[in-house]
Short mmCIF file of C-alpha atoms and ligand atoms in Angstrom, two decimals:
data_model
loop_
_atom_site.label_atom_id
_atom_site.label_comp_id
_atom_site.label_asym_id
_atom_site.label_seq_id
_atom_site.Cartn_x
_atom_site.Cartn_y
_atom_site.Cartn_z
CA UNK A 1 -11.89 23.48 10.44
CA UNK A 2 -14.82 25.36 8.89
CA UNK A 3 -13.73 28.90 7.97
CA UNK A 4 -17.14 30.42 7.19
CA UNK A 5 -19.40 28.47 9.48
CA UNK A 6 -22.51 30.38 8.51
CA UNK A 7 -22.31 29.97 4.75
CA UNK A 8 -20.74 26.52 4.63
CA UNK A 9 -23.36 24.89 6.85
CA UNK A 10 -26.56 26.60 5.65
CA UNK A 11 -29.62 24.35 5.74
CA UNK A 12 -30.27 23.39 2.09
CA UNK A 13 -33.52 25.28 2.00
CA UNK A 14 -31.83 28.52 3.04
CA UNK A 15 -28.96 27.89 0.65
CA UNK A 16 -31.37 27.42 -2.23
CA UNK A 17 -33.22 30.63 -1.35
CA UNK A 18 -29.91 32.49 -1.38
CA UNK A 19 -28.96 30.89 -4.70
CA UNK A 20 -32.27 31.87 -6.28
CA UNK A 21 -31.95 35.47 -5.13
CA UNK A 22 -28.45 35.65 -6.52
CA UNK A 23 -29.42 33.93 -9.76
CA UNK A 24 -32.23 36.42 -10.37
CA UNK A 25 -29.91 39.36 -9.73
CA UNK A 26 -27.30 37.80 -12.01
CA UNK A 27 -29.78 37.43 -14.88
CA UNK A 28 -30.76 41.09 -14.54
CA UNK A 29 -27.10 42.08 -14.53
CA UNK A 30 -25.96 40.15 -17.57
CA UNK A 31 -29.08 41.06 -19.55
CA UNK A 32 -28.44 44.72 -18.91
CA UNK A 33 -24.64 44.74 -19.31
CA UNK A 34 -23.44 41.95 -21.60
CA UNK A 35 -24.65 42.23 -25.22
CA UNK A 36 -23.75 38.56 -25.78
CA UNK A 37 -26.19 37.44 -23.07
CA UNK A 38 -28.89 39.89 -24.07
CA UNK A 39 -28.78 38.38 -27.57
CA UNK A 40 -28.79 34.81 -26.21
CA UNK A 41 -31.75 35.54 -23.90
CA UNK A 42 -33.64 37.25 -26.73
CA UNK A 43 -33.00 34.32 -29.09
CA UNK A 44 -34.55 32.01 -26.50
CA UNK A 45 -37.39 34.44 -25.87
CA UNK A 46 -36.54 34.68 -22.20
CA UNK A 47 -36.41 37.65 -19.84
CA UNK A 48 -34.63 37.80 -16.47
CA UNK A 49 -38.02 38.02 -14.71
CA UNK A 50 -38.93 34.55 -16.07
CA UNK A 51 -36.56 32.94 -13.54
CA UNK A 52 -38.91 32.17 -10.65
CA UNK A 53 -37.30 29.07 -9.19
CA UNK A 54 -33.92 27.32 -9.35
CA UNK A 55 -35.45 24.75 -11.69
CA UNK A 56 -35.95 27.54 -14.25
CA UNK A 57 -32.19 27.51 -14.79
CA UNK A 58 -32.83 25.05 -17.62
CA UNK A 59 -34.56 27.88 -19.53
CA UNK A 60 -31.25 29.74 -19.71
CA UNK A 61 -28.72 29.36 -22.51
CA UNK A 62 -25.42 27.52 -22.07
CA UNK A 63 -22.06 29.25 -22.38
CA UNK A 64 -19.13 27.37 -23.93
CA UNK A 65 -15.41 28.06 -24.17
CA UNK A 66 -15.81 29.07 -27.82
CA UNK A 67 -18.14 31.91 -26.75
CA UNK A 68 -15.33 33.37 -24.65
CA UNK A 69 -12.94 32.97 -27.56
CA UNK A 70 -15.35 34.71 -29.93
CA UNK A 71 -15.56 37.63 -27.50
CA UNK A 72 -11.74 37.79 -27.09
CA UNK A 73 -10.39 39.63 -25.23
CA UNK A 74 -12.90 41.60 -23.12
CA UNK A 75 -16.28 41.16 -24.82
CA UNK A 76 -17.83 39.11 -22.01
CA UNK A 77 -16.99 41.60 -19.27
CA UNK A 78 -20.06 42.92 -17.44
CA UNK A 79 -18.48 46.04 -15.95
CA UNK A 80 -16.57 48.97 -17.48
CA UNK A 81 -12.86 48.29 -17.84
CA UNK A 82 -11.96 50.76 -15.05
CA UNK A 83 -13.59 48.46 -12.48
CA UNK A 84 -11.43 45.50 -13.50
CA UNK A 85 -8.44 45.13 -11.19
CA UNK A 86 -6.96 41.85 -12.47
CA UNK A 87 -6.82 39.81 -15.65
CA UNK A 88 -6.02 36.11 -15.99
CA UNK A 89 -5.95 34.01 -19.09
CA UNK A 90 -5.86 30.33 -19.95
CA UNK A 91 -2.88 29.06 -21.87
CA UNK A 92 -4.66 28.69 -25.18
CA UNK A 93 -2.84 25.49 -26.14
CA UNK A 94 -5.97 24.30 -27.91
CA UNK A 95 -6.94 27.57 -29.61
CA UNK A 96 -7.27 31.27 -28.85
CA UNK A 97 -6.70 32.03 -25.19
CA UNK A 98 -9.70 32.85 -23.01
CA UNK A 99 -9.49 35.95 -20.87
CA UNK A 100 -11.15 36.58 -17.52
CA UNK A 101 -11.38 39.82 -15.52
CA UNK A 102 -11.95 40.39 -11.80
CA UNK A 103 -13.34 43.39 -9.94
CA UNK A 104 -12.04 44.28 -6.48
CA UNK A 105 -14.98 42.42 -4.97
CA UNK A 106 -14.31 39.34 -7.15
CA UNK A 107 -10.73 39.25 -5.87
CA UNK A 108 -11.94 39.55 -2.26
CA UNK A 109 -14.49 36.77 -2.75
CA UNK A 110 -11.89 34.55 -4.37
CA UNK A 111 -9.50 35.12 -1.46
CA UNK A 112 -12.26 34.24 1.00
CA UNK A 113 -13.22 31.10 -0.91
CA UNK A 114 -9.59 30.02 -1.09
CA UNK A 115 -9.24 30.71 2.65
CA UNK A 116 -12.25 28.40 3.15
CA UNK A 117 -10.49 25.84 0.98
CA UNK A 118 -7.25 26.00 2.98
CA UNK A 119 -9.20 25.61 6.21
CA UNK A 120 -11.09 22.62 4.78
CA UNK A 121 -7.76 20.96 4.00
CA UNK A 122 -6.74 21.26 7.64
CA UNK A 123 -4.47 24.32 7.26
CA UNK A 124 -4.52 27.07 9.88
CA UNK A 125 -3.35 30.68 10.23
CA UNK A 126 -0.27 29.40 12.04
CA UNK A 127 0.90 27.42 9.01
CA UNK A 128 3.46 28.19 6.32
CA UNK A 129 2.34 27.50 2.76
CA UNK A 130 4.85 26.60 0.03
CA UNK A 131 2.99 27.70 -3.09
CA UNK A 132 4.42 26.01 -6.19
CA UNK A 133 1.51 26.74 -8.52
CA UNK A 134 2.68 28.96 -11.35
CA UNK A 135 2.37 32.71 -10.76
CA UNK A 136 1.27 34.72 -13.76
CA UNK A 137 -1.64 34.49 -16.15
CA UNK A 138 -2.45 31.01 -14.78
CA UNK A 139 -4.90 31.32 -11.86
CA UNK A 140 -3.19 28.72 -9.63
CA UNK A 141 -0.36 30.80 -8.17
CA UNK A 142 -2.11 34.06 -7.29
CA UNK A 143 -5.36 32.27 -6.38
CA UNK A 144 -3.66 30.14 -3.74
CA UNK A 145 -1.50 33.08 -2.65
CA UNK A 146 -4.38 35.43 -1.81
CA UNK A 147 -6.27 32.61 -0.09
CA UNK A 148 -3.39 31.65 2.15
CA UNK A 149 -2.88 35.31 3.09
CA UNK A 150 -6.62 35.77 3.75
CA UNK A 151 -6.41 32.80 6.12
CA UNK A 152 -3.50 34.51 7.86
CA UNK A 153 -0.92 31.87 6.95
CA UNK A 154 2.65 32.64 5.85
CA UNK A 155 3.06 32.25 2.10
CA UNK A 156 6.26 31.27 0.34
CA UNK A 157 5.54 32.32 -3.27
CA UNK A 158 7.87 29.86 -5.01
CA UNK A 159 5.90 29.43 -8.27
CA UNK A 160 6.78 26.51 -10.57
CA UNK A 161 10.24 25.34 -11.67
CA UNK A 162 13.78 25.35 -10.22
CA UNK A 163 12.89 22.05 -8.63
CA UNK A 164 16.11 21.42 -6.69
CA UNK A 165 15.83 24.85 -5.09
CA UNK A 166 12.25 24.03 -4.13
CA UNK A 167 13.42 20.93 -2.30
CA UNK A 168 16.03 23.00 -0.45
CA UNK A 169 13.33 25.50 0.56
CA UNK A 170 11.08 22.68 1.74
CA UNK A 171 13.89 21.57 4.00
CA UNK A 172 15.03 25.03 5.17
CA UNK A 173 11.67 26.81 5.61
CA UNK A 174 9.89 23.68 6.85
CA UNK A 175 6.43 24.59 5.47
CA UNK A 176 3.34 22.79 6.76
CA UNK A 177 1.37 22.95 3.49
CA UNK A 178 2.35 22.60 -0.15
CA UNK A 179 0.30 23.64 -3.19
CA UNK A 180 1.13 22.27 -6.65
CA UNK A 181 -0.11 19.84 -9.28
CA UNK A 182 -0.16 16.19 -8.13
CA UNK A 183 2.33 15.22 -10.82
CA UNK A 184 4.73 17.94 -9.63
CA UNK A 185 4.44 16.65 -6.05
CA UNK A 186 5.87 13.34 -7.21
CA UNK A 187 8.60 15.10 -9.16
CA UNK A 188 9.57 16.98 -5.98
CA UNK A 189 9.70 13.69 -4.04
CA UNK A 190 11.90 12.16 -6.71
CA UNK A 191 14.23 15.18 -6.86
CA UNK A 192 14.44 15.11 -3.06
CA UNK A 193 15.58 11.51 -3.19
CA UNK A 194 18.30 12.41 -5.71
CA UNK A 195 19.48 15.15 -3.35
CA UNK A 196 19.42 12.86 -0.32
CA UNK A 197 16.44 14.73 1.19
CA UNK A 198 13.43 12.61 2.04
CA UNK A 199 10.38 14.90 2.02
CA UNK A 200 8.62 12.36 4.19
CA UNK A 201 10.97 13.24 7.05
CA UNK A 202 10.13 16.98 6.85
CA UNK A 203 7.33 18.62 8.90
CA UNK A 204 5.14 19.02 5.77
CA UNK A 205 1.62 17.90 6.68
CA UNK A 206 -0.82 18.77 3.90
CA UNK A 207 -0.73 18.91 0.08
CA UNK A 208 -3.38 20.83 -1.87
CA UNK A 209 -3.28 19.33 -5.31
CA UNK A 210 -5.29 20.07 -8.43
CA UNK A 211 -5.32 21.67 -11.89
CA UNK A 212 -5.14 18.24 -13.55
CA UNK A 213 -6.97 14.93 -13.21
CA UNK A 214 -5.49 12.39 -10.80
CA UNK A 215 -6.72 9.12 -9.37
CA UNK A 216 -7.19 7.84 -5.85
CA UNK A 217 -4.31 5.42 -6.48
CA UNK A 218 -2.11 8.43 -7.22
CA UNK A 219 -3.28 9.99 -3.95
CA UNK A 220 -2.21 6.90 -2.02
CA UNK A 221 1.20 7.00 -3.73
CA UNK A 222 1.68 10.73 -2.97
CA UNK A 223 0.58 10.36 0.66
CA UNK A 224 3.03 7.49 1.10
CA UNK A 225 5.98 9.16 -0.66
CA UNK A 226 5.59 12.58 0.98
CA UNK A 227 4.12 11.52 4.31
CA UNK A 228 1.23 14.00 4.07
CA UNK A 229 -2.54 14.21 3.63
CA UNK A 230 -3.23 14.87 -0.06
CA UNK A 231 -6.31 17.02 -0.68
CA UNK A 232 -7.99 17.45 -4.06
CA UNK A 233 -8.78 21.02 -5.10
CA UNK A 234 -10.75 21.86 -8.22
CA UNK A 235 -11.36 24.99 -10.22
CA UNK A 236 -11.14 26.58 -13.62
CA UNK A 237 -10.18 30.05 -14.78
CA UNK A 238 -13.48 30.80 -16.49
CA UNK A 239 -15.43 30.22 -13.28
CA UNK A 240 -12.87 31.79 -10.89
CA UNK A 241 -9.69 29.70 -10.61
CA UNK A 242 -8.77 27.26 -7.84
CA UNK A 243 -11.24 27.03 -4.95
CA UNK A 244 -14.49 26.31 -6.77
CA UNK A 245 -14.54 23.00 -4.86
CA UNK A 246 -12.29 21.21 -2.37
CA UNK A 247 -12.21 18.04 -0.31
CA UNK A 248 -12.44 18.29 3.44
CA UNK A 249 -9.71 16.64 5.50
CA UNK A 250 -12.31 14.96 7.74
CA UNK A 251 -13.90 12.81 5.04
CA UNK A 252 -11.78 13.10 1.86
CA UNK A 253 -14.92 11.87 0.17
CA UNK A 254 -15.89 14.20 -2.64
CA UNK A 255 -15.13 17.89 -3.17
CA UNK A 256 -17.40 20.46 -1.49
CA UNK A 257 -18.66 22.93 -4.05
CA UNK A 258 -18.84 26.55 -2.83
CA UNK A 259 -22.50 26.56 -3.68
CA UNK A 260 -23.36 29.96 -2.29
CA UNK A 261 -21.19 31.35 -5.12
CA UNK A 262 -21.50 28.71 -7.84
CA UNK A 263 -24.65 26.96 -8.93
CA UNK A 264 -23.71 23.48 -10.16
CA UNK A 265 -25.60 21.21 -12.56
CA UNK A 266 -24.69 17.96 -14.29
CA UNK A 267 -25.95 17.41 -17.82
CA UNK A 268 -25.79 14.79 -20.52
CA UNK A 269 -22.88 16.06 -22.66
CA UNK A 270 -24.67 15.07 -25.85
CA UNK A 271 -28.29 16.11 -25.31
CA UNK A 272 -27.63 18.93 -22.82
CA UNK A 273 -30.46 17.62 -20.61
CA UNK A 274 -29.94 17.36 -16.82
CA UNK A 275 -28.88 13.88 -15.68
CA UNK A 276 -30.63 12.18 -12.77
CA UNK A 277 -29.38 12.47 -9.16
CA UNK A 278 -26.27 10.35 -8.60
CA UNK A 279 -25.63 9.96 -12.33
CA UNK A 280 -22.41 11.05 -13.98
CA UNK A 281 -22.64 14.05 -16.27
CA UNK A 282 -20.82 17.13 -17.54
CA UNK A 283 -20.40 19.72 -14.84
CA UNK A 284 -21.99 23.09 -15.59
CA UNK A 285 -21.53 26.21 -13.45
CA UNK A 286 -23.40 29.47 -13.12
CA UNK A 287 -21.35 32.08 -11.26
CA UNK A 288 -23.80 33.61 -8.78
CA UNK A 289 -21.73 36.49 -7.44
CA UNK A 290 -19.06 37.31 -9.99
CA UNK A 291 -19.03 40.88 -11.30
CA UNK A 292 -16.17 41.04 -13.83
CA UNK A 293 -17.13 38.14 -16.03
CA UNK A 294 -20.27 36.43 -14.77
CA UNK A 295 -21.12 33.25 -16.67
CA UNK A 296 -24.45 31.54 -17.15
CA UNK A 297 -24.45 27.73 -17.37
CA UNK A 298 -20.78 27.41 -18.33
CA UNK A 299 -20.03 23.95 -19.72
CA UNK A 300 -16.78 22.78 -18.13
CA UNK A 301 -16.37 19.55 -20.16
CA UNK A 302 -15.40 17.92 -16.85
CA UNK A 303 -17.29 14.77 -15.95
CA UNK A 304 -18.48 14.11 -12.40
CA UNK A 305 -21.36 13.09 -10.13
CA UNK A 306 -23.03 15.39 -7.59
CA UNK A 307 -24.05 14.34 -4.09
CA UNK A 308 -26.14 16.54 -1.78
CA UNK A 309 -26.04 14.25 1.27
CA UNK A 310 -24.57 16.32 4.15
CA UNK A 311 -20.97 15.41 4.97
CA UNK A 312 -19.67 14.22 8.32
CA UNK A 313 -17.50 17.36 8.46
CA UNK A 314 -20.66 19.45 9.04
CA UNK A 315 -20.72 21.19 5.67
CA UNK A 316 -24.06 21.05 3.89
CA UNK A 317 -22.74 21.96 0.44
CA UNK A 318 -23.04 19.47 -2.41
CA UNK A 319 -20.00 17.36 -3.13
CA UNK A 320 -18.68 16.43 -6.55
CA UNK A 321 -16.78 13.22 -7.17
CA UNK A 322 -13.13 13.57 -8.12
CA UNK A 323 -12.94 14.62 -11.78
CA UNK A 324 -11.22 11.75 -13.51
CA UNK A 325 -11.32 13.19 -16.98
CA UNK A 326 -12.58 15.82 -19.36
CA UNK A 327 -14.92 14.74 -22.09
CA UNK A 328 -12.27 16.18 -24.48
CA UNK A 329 -9.63 13.80 -23.11
CA UNK A 330 -11.69 10.70 -23.68
CA UNK A 331 -9.97 8.45 -26.17
CA UNK A 332 -11.99 6.21 -28.41
CA UNK A 333 -9.82 3.23 -29.17
CA UNK A 334 -11.50 0.89 -31.65
CA UNK A 335 -14.89 1.99 -30.40
CA UNK A 336 -14.12 1.70 -26.71
CA UNK A 337 -14.08 4.83 -24.53
CA UNK A 338 -11.02 5.17 -22.33
CA UNK A 339 -9.88 7.88 -19.95
CA UNK A 340 -6.19 8.34 -19.10
CA UNK A 341 -7.13 8.06 -15.41
CA UNK A 342 -8.37 4.50 -15.91
CA UNK A 343 -5.00 3.51 -17.32
CA UNK A 344 -3.27 5.41 -14.49
CA UNK A 345 -5.08 3.29 -11.88
CA UNK A 346 -3.89 0.07 -13.51
CA UNK A 347 -0.28 1.27 -13.83
CA UNK A 348 0.02 2.46 -10.24
CA UNK A 349 -1.35 -0.83 -8.92
CA UNK A 350 1.33 -2.77 -10.82
CA UNK A 351 4.45 -3.68 -8.85
CA UNK A 352 7.61 -2.11 -10.29
CA UNK A 353 5.88 0.67 -12.25
CA UNK A 354 5.74 4.41 -11.50
CA UNK A 355 2.98 7.01 -12.01
CA UNK A 356 5.06 8.56 -14.81
CA UNK A 357 3.39 7.64 -18.06
CA UNK A 358 2.25 8.91 -21.41
CA UNK A 359 -0.38 7.64 -23.79
CA UNK A 360 0.57 7.77 -27.44
CA UNK A 361 -2.44 7.75 -29.71
CA UNK A 362 -1.90 7.17 -33.42
CA UNK A 363 -3.96 6.08 -36.39
CA UNK A 364 -3.51 3.03 -38.56
CA UNK A 365 -5.88 3.19 -41.50
CA UNK A 366 -9.18 4.15 -39.92
CA UNK A 367 -8.40 2.77 -36.50
CA UNK A 368 -6.89 4.50 -33.50
CA UNK A 369 -4.07 2.71 -31.72
CA UNK A 370 -2.87 3.22 -28.19
CA UNK A 371 0.60 2.80 -26.80
CA UNK A 372 1.19 3.16 -23.08
CA UNK A 373 4.72 4.23 -22.19
CA UNK A 374 5.43 3.87 -18.51
CA UNK A 375 8.57 4.19 -16.45
CA UNK A 376 9.78 1.31 -14.34
CA UNK A 377 11.21 2.03 -10.91
CA UNK A 378 14.74 1.25 -9.80
CA UNK A 379 13.66 -2.03 -8.21
CA UNK A 380 12.97 -3.77 -11.53
CA UNK A 381 15.12 -1.56 -13.77
CA UNK A 382 18.00 -4.03 -13.90
CA UNK A 383 15.86 -7.14 -14.08
CA UNK A 384 16.30 -9.55 -16.93
CA UNK A 385 14.53 -8.71 -20.16
CA UNK A 386 12.19 -11.62 -19.75
CA UNK A 387 10.96 -10.34 -16.40
CA UNK A 388 10.32 -6.91 -17.90
CA UNK A 389 8.43 -8.55 -20.75
CA UNK A 390 6.33 -10.36 -18.18
CA UNK A 391 5.37 -7.00 -16.61
CA UNK A 392 4.47 -5.59 -20.02
CA UNK A 393 2.20 -8.52 -20.79
CA UNK A 394 0.59 -8.32 -17.38
CA UNK A 395 -0.31 -4.65 -17.85
CA UNK A 396 -1.57 -5.34 -21.37
CA UNK A 397 -3.73 -8.12 -20.05
CA UNK A 398 -5.16 -5.94 -17.26
CA UNK A 399 -5.94 -3.09 -19.66
CA UNK A 400 -7.69 -5.53 -21.97
CA UNK A 401 -9.55 -7.19 -19.12
CA UNK A 402 -10.66 -4.07 -17.21
CA UNK A 403 -11.05 -1.53 -20.01
CA UNK A 404 -11.68 -3.75 -23.00
CA UNK A 405 -9.03 -2.19 -25.24
CA UNK A 406 -5.87 -3.53 -26.73
CA UNK A 407 -2.89 -1.35 -25.95
CA UNK A 408 0.79 -1.78 -26.64
CA UNK A 409 2.70 -1.39 -23.39
CA UNK A 410 6.28 -0.17 -23.45
CA UNK A 411 8.37 0.03 -20.29
CA UNK A 412 10.89 2.85 -20.34
CA UNK A 413 13.84 3.67 -18.11
CA UNK A 414 13.43 5.66 -14.89
CA UNK A 415 13.25 9.46 -15.54
CA UNK A 416 12.78 9.01 -19.28
CA UNK A 417 9.34 10.63 -19.45
CA UNK A 418 9.53 14.39 -19.39
CA UNK A 419 8.55 15.97 -16.06
CA UNK A 420 6.30 19.01 -15.99
CA UNK A 421 6.32 21.77 -13.38
CA UNK A 422 2.60 22.41 -13.96
CA UNK A 423 -0.02 20.30 -15.65
CA UNK A 424 1.37 16.94 -16.81
CA UNK A 425 1.05 16.04 -20.47
CA UNK A 426 -0.52 12.59 -20.46
CA UNK A 427 -1.63 12.26 -24.06
CA UNK A 428 0.58 12.52 -27.13
CA UNK A 429 -1.74 12.62 -30.10
CA UNK A 430 -0.11 11.64 -33.38
CA UNK A 431 -3.36 11.14 -35.24
CA UNK A 432 -3.06 14.30 -37.28
CA UNK A 433 0.61 13.94 -38.15
CA UNK A 434 1.27 13.11 -41.77
O1 DLL B 501 -6.34 24.62 -13.37
C1 DLL B 501 -7.33 26.18 -11.82
C2 DLL B 501 -6.69 25.46 -10.70
C3 DLL B 501 -5.44 25.84 -10.25
C4 DLL B 501 -7.36 24.42 -10.06
C5 DLL B 501 -4.85 25.18 -9.18
C6 DLL B 501 -6.80 23.77 -8.97
C7 DLL B 501 -5.54 24.16 -8.56
P1 DLL B 501 -7.47 26.06 -15.75
O2 DLL B 501 -6.05 26.16 -16.14
O3 DLL B 501 -8.47 26.96 -16.38
O4 DLL B 501 -7.63 26.33 -14.20
O5 DLL B 501 -7.90 24.55 -15.98
C8 DLL B 501 -9.16 24.10 -15.59
O6 DLL B 501 -8.31 21.87 -15.17
O7 DLL B 501 -11.67 22.32 -16.27
C9 DLL B 501 -10.28 20.59 -15.23
O8 DLL B 501 -10.34 19.94 -16.48
C10 DLL B 501 -8.84 20.61 -14.75
N1 DLL B 501 -8.79 20.53 -13.29
C11 DLL B 501 -8.62 21.52 -12.40
N2 DLL B 501 -8.61 21.02 -11.14
C12 DLL B 501 -8.78 19.67 -11.26
C13 DLL B 501 -8.86 18.60 -10.33
C14 DLL B 501 -7.03 25.61 -13.19
N3 DLL B 501 -8.73 18.76 -9.03
C15 DLL B 501 -9.30 22.62 -15.88
N4 DLL B 501 -9.08 17.36 -10.84
C16 DLL B 501 -10.62 22.07 -15.37
C17 DLL B 501 -9.23 17.15 -12.16
C18 DLL B 501 -8.91 19.36 -12.63
N5 DLL B 501 -9.13 18.12 -13.07
#
C-alpha cells in the first residue's frame, strides 16, 4: 500500500521542483544558523543564492562523520537548544560518538516517513508490530516505534535481548510484523527451534530488517526459516535513522528513497566526483527538511547504485540497490578488494553451512591474511573429518575462484560464533594487535 500517495508518486519533474525549493531554503537556513556551514560556504566562495538548479548541488561542500565529531556534542545544531525535543547518538565504537538532535517537526516527519515505510512493506493499521530494534540512543527502536504508531498499528516495544522471552512473545502475542537486524532474525529462529517453537508456524507475515549489510541469499534463508516476506530497510542516524529508504513488497527490487526529504547522489569515493547513471558509488545525502541538524552532502561511506526508473508499485522515487558494504568495511587481501557480503553469499550457498560467520583479518609481514570461520549446521556436524575437510576445501576454492583471494576456511561447531542482538560483528581485525 502507498501511505502518502501524493508525495510518493509525484511526477519526477514536480519532485525535482520541490527538491530545489527545499534545497534553496536549506542553504539559507544553514548559512544563517550553523557557523560550520557558513565557514565552509565562505571557503568555497559560495552563497545560498548561487543554488539555481539541482545540478548546482556539486558547488556545495561535503560533510563527513569527522565534522560531526569535531562539533561534538551540539555544534552542528541549526536551532536553539530549547527547540530540540530528542537526542540520539551513534555508538562511537570507531571514535567519538556523533550526536543528532530533532525538533518536534523532525520527529513528526520521521514518524510519517516510517509510517510510509511500514506501509511499503505491506503492513497495515490492523497489524501488531514486534519491535526488537534496540530502544535508547540507537535510532532503530524509537524510529520504528513512532512509525508503527503513526500508521495506527499496535506496537510491542520489546527492544533487543532476552531472546527466549522474545520467542515466547512471538508465540503469545502473534504479531504480524517483526523489526530487527537480519542477523537477529536468524538468532530468533534458532532460539525458537531450541524451545520447540517454529516461528514459521506462527502468523508472522513481514520482517523489516536493516541496520547492517545483508545479502539476497540471506534474505532467501530468512524467508524460508521464518515463513515471512523479508523487507530491507535502510537509514543512518546522521540523516534521520531508519526509514531513509525501504523496499516495497510489490517488487522487492531496490529500496525507494524518500526523495522529497532526502536528496541522494552517488559519487566516486576517491575523487568526490558524481558517478554516471547506473554506476556504483558512495551514497551522499542532503537532508532537505530537517531542522535540528540539517546536513549538506553527507558522505555515508555506503556503496550503492541509484535507479530512477519508476517501479511497478507506482512509486516514482529513485531506488537504491541493497547496500552490500561500506567502503570502510572493504578488506584488501593481497591487493584484492573483498566485501564481507561477497563471502556471505558463497557461504550461504554451500550445503551444510550456516549464515553465522566471522572474518578474521591478520597481518603476516606486510601482507593481510583472511580466515573465514563459519558454523556448520547439525546435518553435517557429526560427519567424518574427511567430509568436513572436503567442505572447507570447496569453500576455499569458491572464494578463490569467484573473489580471487586465498582465504583459510575453518568450520566451527553449531552456535560457536557469538550471536548479537543488534548489529552483527562480521570482521575481527587483528592487524593492529602486537
Ligand atoms: O542503523 C539506522 C537503522 C536502524 C536502519 C534500523 C535500519 C533499521 P546507524 O547506527 O547510524 O543507523 O548506522 C547506519 O548502518 O550507514 C549503513 O552502513 C548500515 N545500514 C543501515 N541499514 C542498512 C541496510 C542505523 N539496510 C549504518 N543495509 C549505515 C546495509 C545498512 N547497511
